[in-house]
Amino acid sequence: MACKLTLASQKGGVGKTTLSLNLAVAFAERGLRTLLVDLDPQGAVSLALAKDDTDWQGLTELILGQCSAEEALTPTKLRQLTILARGRLDPVDACAFEQTLFQAHPLGPILEHYENDFDYMIVDAPSGVGMVTRACLAVSDFALLPFVPDSLNLRSLFQMLRVVQHVEEHDNQALRLLGIVVNMVDLENAATQQVLSTLWSGFAGVLETMIPRSEAFSRASAAGLPLSYLGGPLTPAARRLQSLSTELLDLIAEMRNAAGINDERGQRQLI
Amino acid sequence: MKEVNVSSFSIQRALELSRLLSRSAEARTSPAASGASYVKFNLEPPPAAPAPVALHFQKPVEAPAPAPVPPTSFHNWDELLGWLISSYPFDAVFVLDAQGFIISHQGKWSYDEVEGLGANLLLANQQAQRLDQLGLVKQLLVNVADMRLAAMQFVRADKESYTVGMSGAHLASEDEYRQIRELLAVQVDIV
């Protein structure tokens, strides 16, 4: 049964899509069958991979019955990684798309269809605590909250936590807060240090691995590549992402075990 | 949290929620400690208002008070806010910079309260701008429980953005808000 993980944040620009993409790649590079689901109405994953937003069919066509579940998937050169793109949604219809996701609940059955084909589904939600974010959380096992350490983010973090709590209480009792991942960290900035000290001194669920603000992300973005696909030596930021994926996988295993869900694998033959 | 440049607004509640939602099984034993005083935004129409109770007598209709006449110019934000709070039915007024930091405030709200309110106002304004396809929202009027909150955003000639907030138990009239907006549009480049 695939484990579904939504990356969500009340604020934009915190690196949800970048983290979603790079975590999906990191999971897949470990041999885990991973589906990256782009739920951002602006098609952020496609844009991050330098694709035009009409290049890939996906969720939009699937919901409209214009393609099959298999046709909606985009394979990648990394064999274990598949993308369920947003599809060729006309931006002027984003409202209808959002409303449908929230009110008609198509996401549950769609992801369920792929359930046995993947080990992990990483869902990239749009910014904000609106309808699509709620729809994503309602079908997820875990919520991961990217957090850029500045004062405005700290002030508004409550909003996202409140929504996670609400969804857990009303829509999806299986949902758990996986953690808060601190992203784009610049430790030389005094204001950043102050926010981090507040975060570390009292908040629960803050992950140990922080992702630094790095020029490598800009280069990868310009090239339309995940960080680990950039040529040259593996950057420190890419190493941090590997550490983050390790921490997340350990945490997921720990939390699933605590919930009585065992990480069972079939017996295999080496030779 | 008492640091000047990090708001304590919502942080305490966020902190408590993070503990509640975190992976520790023990921490999850107490449910729903949201404690938030959010206004529910229901799509259902509000219940019909009860029929008005007949009064035994009617107060004589008072002539509307003449609009307060502002000084020709203010020298700083304190002076401008002082005039606003003394001339209109507001119990607190404040001005924020583009980052939500307080430049000046007067009235019943403490610094921390204004800071929290200010952060939310800026977020609310961002949301409102999403609704406004032209991106021209410059004024918000919000009713929260018994508080009436108005926020007006101005961009000075030097491109610095300022948000002036006014709160009170009563709304000022449309005309009064218009007067204030016109006054601030001129004064924002002077103060």
CSV table of C-alpha atoms in Angstrom, one decimal, chain A residues 4-270:
chain,number,residue,atom,x,y,z
A,4,LYS,CA,1.0,9.3,0.6
A,5,LEU,CA,2.9,12.3,1.7
A,6,THR,CA,1.7,15.9,1.0
A,7,LEU,CA,4.0,18.9,1.1
A,8,ALA,CA,2.0,21.9,2.1
A,9,SER,CA,2.5,25.4,3.3
A,10,GLN,CA,0.4,28.4,4.1
A,11,LYS,CA,3.0,30.7,2.4
A,12,GLY,CA,4.3,30.6,-1.1
A,13,GLY,CA,8.0,30.5,-2.1
A,14,VAL,CA,9.0,28.1,0.6
A,15,GLY,CA,10.2,25.5,-1.8
A,16,LYS,CA,7.4,23.0,-1.8
A,17,THR,CA,7.8,22.0,-5.4
A,18,THR,CA,11.6,21.9,-5.2
A,19,LEU,CA,11.5,19.7,-2.2
A,20,SER,CA,8.7,17.5,-3.7
A,21,LEU,CA,10.6,17.0,-6.8
A,22,ASN,CA,14.0,16.4,-5.2
A,23,LEU,CA,12.5,14.1,-2.5
A,24,ALA,CA,10.7,12.1,-5.1
A,25,VAL,CA,14.0,11.7,-7.0
A,26,ALA,CA,15.8,10.7,-3.8
A,27,PHE,CA,13.2,8.1,-2.9
A,28,ALA,CA,13.3,6.7,-6.5
A,29,GLU,CA,17.1,6.6,-6.5
A,30,ARG,CA,16.8,4.4,-3.4
A,31,GLY,CA,14.7,2.0,-5.5
A,32,LEU,CA,11.4,3.0,-4.1
A,33,ARG,CA,8.6,3.2,-6.7
A,34,THR,CA,7.6,6.8,-6.4
A,35,LEU,CA,4.7,8.8,-7.9
A,36,LEU,CA,5.1,12.6,-7.9
A,37,VAL,CA,1.7,14.1,-8.0
A,38,ASP,CA,1.4,17.7,-9.1
A,39,LEU,CA,-1.7,19.2,-7.5
A,40,ASP,CA,-0.7,22.8,-7.9
A,41,PRO,CA,-3.1,24.4,-10.4
A,42,GLN,CA,-0.3,26.3,-12.0
A,43,GLY,CA,1.5,23.0,-12.8
A,44,ALA,CA,4.6,23.7,-10.7
A,45,VAL,CA,6.3,20.4,-11.2
A,46,SER,CA,6.1,20.7,-15.0
A,47,LEU,CA,7.5,24.2,-14.8
A,48,ALA,CA,10.3,23.1,-12.4
A,49,LEU,CA,11.3,20.5,-15.0
A,50,ALA,CA,11.2,23.2,-17.7
A,51,LYS,CA,8.3,21.8,-19.5
A,52,ASP,CA,5.6,23.8,-21.1
A,53,ASP,CA,2.3,23.6,-19.1
A,54,THR,CA,0.6,22.0,-22.1
A,55,ASP,CA,3.3,19.4,-22.7
A,56,TRP,CA,1.9,16.7,-20.3
A,57,GLN,CA,-1.6,15.4,-19.9
A,58,GLY,CA,-2.4,14.3,-16.4
A,59,LEU,CA,-4.9,14.9,-13.6
A,60,THR,CA,-7.0,17.3,-15.6
A,61,GLU,CA,-7.7,14.9,-18.4
A,62,LEU,CA,-8.1,12.1,-16.0
A,63,ILE,CA,-10.8,13.9,-14.0
A,64,LEU,CA,-12.5,14.9,-17.3
A,65,GLY,CA,-12.5,11.3,-18.5
A,66,GLN,CA,-10.3,12.3,-21.5
A,67,CYS,CA,-7.6,9.8,-20.8
A,68,SER,CA,-7.1,6.5,-18.9
A,69,ALA,CA,-5.4,6.3,-15.5
A,70,GLU,CA,-2.3,4.8,-17.3
A,71,GLU,CA,-2.3,7.4,-20.0
A,72,ALA,CA,-2.3,10.2,-17.3
A,73,LEU,CA,1.1,9.1,-16.0
A,74,THR,CA,4.4,10.5,-17.4
A,75,PRO,CA,7.3,8.1,-17.0
A,76,THR,CA,10.8,9.5,-16.4
A,77,LYS,CA,14.3,8.3,-17.3
A,78,LEU,CA,14.6,7.4,-13.6
A,79,ARG,CA,12.8,4.1,-13.9
A,80,GLN,CA,11.3,4.2,-10.4
A,81,LEU,CA,9.9,7.7,-10.7
A,82,THR,CA,6.6,8.5,-12.4
A,83,ILE,CA,4.9,11.8,-12.6
A,84,LEU,CA,1.1,12.5,-12.4
A,85,ALA,CA,1.2,16.0,-13.9
A,86,ARG,CA,-1.5,18.6,-13.5
A,87,GLY,CA,-2.5,18.2,-17.1
A,88,ARG,CA,-3.3,20.8,-19.7
A,89,LEU,CA,-5.5,22.8,-17.5
A,90,ASP,CA,-6.5,26.2,-18.9
A,91,PRO,CA,-5.4,28.7,-16.3
A,92,VAL,CA,-8.8,30.5,-16.5
A,93,ASP,CA,-10.4,27.2,-15.3
A,94,ALA,CA,-8.2,26.9,-12.2
A,95,CYS,CA,-11.2,27.8,-10.0
A,96,ALA,CA,-13.3,25.0,-11.4
A,97,PHE,CA,-10.4,22.6,-11.0
A,98,GLU,CA,-9.9,23.6,-7.4
A,99,GLN,CA,-13.6,23.4,-6.6
A,100,THR,CA,-13.9,20.0,-8.2
A,101,LEU,CA,-10.9,18.6,-6.3
A,102,PHE,CA,-12.5,19.9,-3.1
A,103,GLN,CA,-16.1,19.1,-3.6
A,104,ALA,CA,-16.2,16.0,-5.8
A,105,HIS,CA,-13.4,14.2,-4.0
A,106,PRO,CA,-11.8,12.7,-7.2
A,107,LEU,CA,-8.4,12.4,-5.7
A,108,GLY,CA,-9.1,9.5,-3.3
A,109,PRO,CA,-10.2,7.1,-6.0
A,110,ILE,CA,-7.5,8.2,-8.4
A,111,LEU,CA,-4.7,7.7,-6.0
A,112,GLU,CA,-6.3,4.4,-4.9
A,113,HIS,CA,-6.1,3.2,-8.5
A,114,TYR,CA,-2.3,3.5,-8.4
A,115,GLU,CA,-2.0,2.2,-4.9
A,116,ASN,CA,-0.3,-1.1,-5.7
A,117,ASP,CA,2.0,0.3,-8.3
A,118,PHE,CA,3.9,2.6,-6.0
A,119,ASP,CA,5.6,2.6,-2.6
A,120,TYR,CA,5.4,6.3,-2.1
A,121,MET,CA,3.2,9.1,-3.5
A,122,ILE,CA,4.6,12.6,-3.0
A,123,VAL,CA,1.9,15.2,-3.5
A,124,ASP,CA,2.9,18.8,-4.3
A,125,ALA,CA,0.1,21.0,-3.0
A,126,PRO,CA,-0.3,24.6,-3.9
A,127,SER,CA,0.4,27.4,-1.5
A,128,GLY,CA,-2.2,28.4,1.0
A,129,VAL,CA,-4.7,26.6,3.2
A,130,GLY,CA,-7.5,26.5,0.6
A,131,MET,CA,-9.5,23.9,-1.2
A,132,VAL,CA,-6.7,22.0,-3.0
A,133,THR,CA,-4.5,21.8,0.1
A,134,ARG,CA,-7.5,20.4,2.0
A,135,ALA,CA,-8.2,17.9,-0.7
A,136,CYS,CA,-4.6,16.8,-0.7
A,137,LEU,CA,-4.4,16.4,3.1
A,138,ALA,CA,-7.7,14.5,3.1
A,139,VAL,CA,-6.2,11.6,1.1
A,140,SER,CA,-2.7,11.6,2.6
A,141,ASP,CA,-1.0,9.7,5.3
A,142,PHE,CA,1.4,12.4,6.2
A,143,ALA,CA,1.8,16.1,6.0
A,144,LEU,CA,5.3,17.6,5.6
A,145,LEU,CA,5.5,21.4,6.1
A,146,PRO,CA,8.4,23.2,4.4
A,147,PHE,CA,9.3,26.3,6.4
A,148,VAL,CA,11.5,29.2,5.5
A,149,PRO,CA,12.8,30.7,8.7
A,150,ASP,CA,11.5,34.3,8.6
A,151,SER,CA,9.2,36.1,10.9
A,152,LEU,CA,6.2,36.1,8.6
A,153,ASN,CA,6.4,32.4,8.2
A,154,LEU,CA,6.6,31.9,11.9
A,155,ARG,CA,3.6,34.1,12.5
A,156,SER,CA,1.5,32.2,10.0
A,157,LEU,CA,2.7,28.7,10.7
A,158,PHE,CA,-0.3,28.3,13.1
A,159,GLN,CA,-2.7,28.5,10.1
A,160,MET,CA,-1.2,25.5,8.4
A,161,LEU,CA,-1.0,23.5,11.7
A,162,ARG,CA,-4.6,24.4,12.4
A,163,VAL,CA,-5.7,23.0,9.0
A,164,VAL,CA,-3.7,19.8,9.5
A,165,GLN,CA,-5.5,19.4,12.8
A,166,HIS,CA,-8.9,20.1,11.3
A,167,VAL,CA,-8.4,17.6,8.5
A,168,GLU,CA,-7.2,15.0,10.9
A,169,GLU,CA,-10.2,15.5,13.1
A,170,HIS,CA,-12.9,15.8,10.4
A,171,ASP,CA,-11.8,14.4,7.1
A,172,ASN,CA,-8.9,11.9,7.5
A,173,GLN,CA,-8.1,10.4,10.8
A,174,ALA,CA,-5.1,8.7,9.3
A,175,LEU,CA,-3.4,12.0,8.6
A,176,ARG,CA,-0.3,12.6,10.7
A,177,LEU,CA,2.1,15.6,10.8
A,178,LEU,CA,5.4,14.1,9.6
A,179,GLY,CA,7.3,17.2,10.4
A,180,ILE,CA,8.4,20.8,9.7
A,181,VAL,CA,11.3,20.9,7.4
A,182,VAL,CA,13.4,24.1,7.6
A,183,ASN,CA,14.3,25.1,4.1
A,184,MET,CA,16.4,27.9,2.5
A,185,VAL,CA,18.4,28.4,5.6
A,186,ASP,CA,21.0,31.2,5.7
A,187,LEU,CA,22.7,30.8,9.1
A,188,GLU,CA,24.7,34.1,8.6
A,189,ASN,CA,21.5,36.0,8.9
A,190,ALA,CA,20.7,37.1,12.4
A,191,ALA,CA,17.0,37.3,11.9
A,192,THR,CA,17.0,33.7,10.6
A,193,GLN,CA,18.9,32.6,13.7
A,194,GLN,CA,16.3,34.2,15.9
A,195,VAL,CA,13.4,32.5,14.1
A,196,LEU,CA,15.3,29.1,14.3
A,197,SER,CA,15.9,29.5,17.9
A,198,THR,CA,12.2,30.1,18.5
A,199,LEU,CA,11.4,27.1,16.4
A,200,TRP,CA,13.9,24.7,18.0
A,201,SER,CA,13.3,25.9,21.5
A,202,GLY,CA,9.6,25.0,21.6
A,203,PHE,CA,8.1,23.5,18.5
A,204,ALA,CA,7.7,19.8,18.2
A,205,GLY,CA,8.1,18.0,14.9
A,206,VAL,CA,11.0,20.1,13.5
A,207,LEU,CA,13.1,17.8,11.5
A,208,GLU,CA,16.8,17.6,12.2
A,209,THR,CA,17.9,18.0,8.6
A,210,MET,CA,17.8,21.6,7.3
A,211,ILE,CA,18.2,22.5,3.7
A,212,PRO,CA,20.5,25.5,3.1
A,213,ARG,CA,19.8,28.3,0.8
A,214,SER,CA,22.0,27.5,-2.1
A,215,GLU,CA,22.9,28.8,-5.5
A,216,ALA,CA,22.8,25.1,-6.7
A,217,PHE,CA,19.0,25.2,-6.5
A,218,SER,CA,18.9,28.2,-8.9
A,219,ARG,CA,21.2,26.4,-11.3
A,220,ALA,CA,19.1,23.2,-11.2
A,221,SER,CA,15.9,25.3,-11.6
A,222,ALA,CA,17.4,27.1,-14.6
A,223,ALA,CA,18.4,23.7,-16.1
A,224,GLY,CA,15.0,22.2,-15.3
A,225,LEU,CA,16.6,19.4,-13.4
A,226,PRO,CA,16.5,17.9,-9.9
A,227,LEU,CA,19.5,18.9,-7.9
A,228,SER,CA,21.2,15.5,-8.0
A,229,TYR,CA,21.0,15.5,-11.8
A,230,LEU,CA,23.2,18.6,-12.1
A,231,GLY,CA,26.6,17.8,-13.6
A,232,GLY,CA,29.8,18.0,-11.5
A,233,PRO,CA,30.4,16.9,-7.9
A,234,LEU,CA,27.4,16.3,-5.7
A,235,THR,CA,26.6,19.7,-4.1
A,236,PRO,CA,26.3,20.0,-0.3
A,237,ALA,CA,22.6,20.9,-0.8
A,238,ALA,CA,22.1,17.6,-2.7
A,239,ARG,CA,23.7,15.8,0.2
A,240,ARG,CA,21.4,17.5,2.6
A,241,LEU,CA,18.4,16.3,0.5
A,242,GLN,CA,19.7,12.8,0.7
A,243,SER,CA,19.9,13.1,4.4
A,244,LEU,CA,16.4,14.5,4.5
A,245,SER,CA,15.1,11.6,2.6
A,246,THR,CA,16.8,9.2,5.0
A,247,GLU,CA,15.3,11.0,8.0
A,248,LEU,CA,11.9,11.1,6.4
A,249,LEU,CA,11.9,7.4,5.5
A,250,ASP,CA,13.1,6.4,9.0
A,251,LEU,CA,10.4,8.6,10.6
A,252,ILE,CA,7.7,7.2,8.3
A,253,ALA,CA,8.7,3.7,9.2
A,254,GLU,CA,8.7,4.6,12.9
A,255,MET,CA,5.3,6.2,12.8
A,256,ARG,CA,3.8,3.5,10.7
A,257,ASN,CA,5.1,0.8,13.0
A,258,ALA,CA,3.7,2.8,15.9
A,259,ALA,CA,0.4,2.8,14.1
A,260,GLY,CA,0.5,-1.0,13.6
A,261,ILE,CA,1.4,-0.7,9.9
A,262,ASN,CA,4.3,-3.0,9.2
A,263,ASP,CA,6.7,-2.5,6.4
A,264,GLU,CA,6.3,-5.9,4.9
A,265,ARG,CA,8.2,-7.0,1.9
A,266,GLY,CA,7.9,-10.2,-0.1
A,267,GLN,CA,10.8,-12.6,-0.2
A,268,ARG,CA,13.2,-12.1,-3.1
A,269,GLN,CA,15.9,-14.1,-4.9
A,270,LEU,CA,19.3,-12.5,-5.2
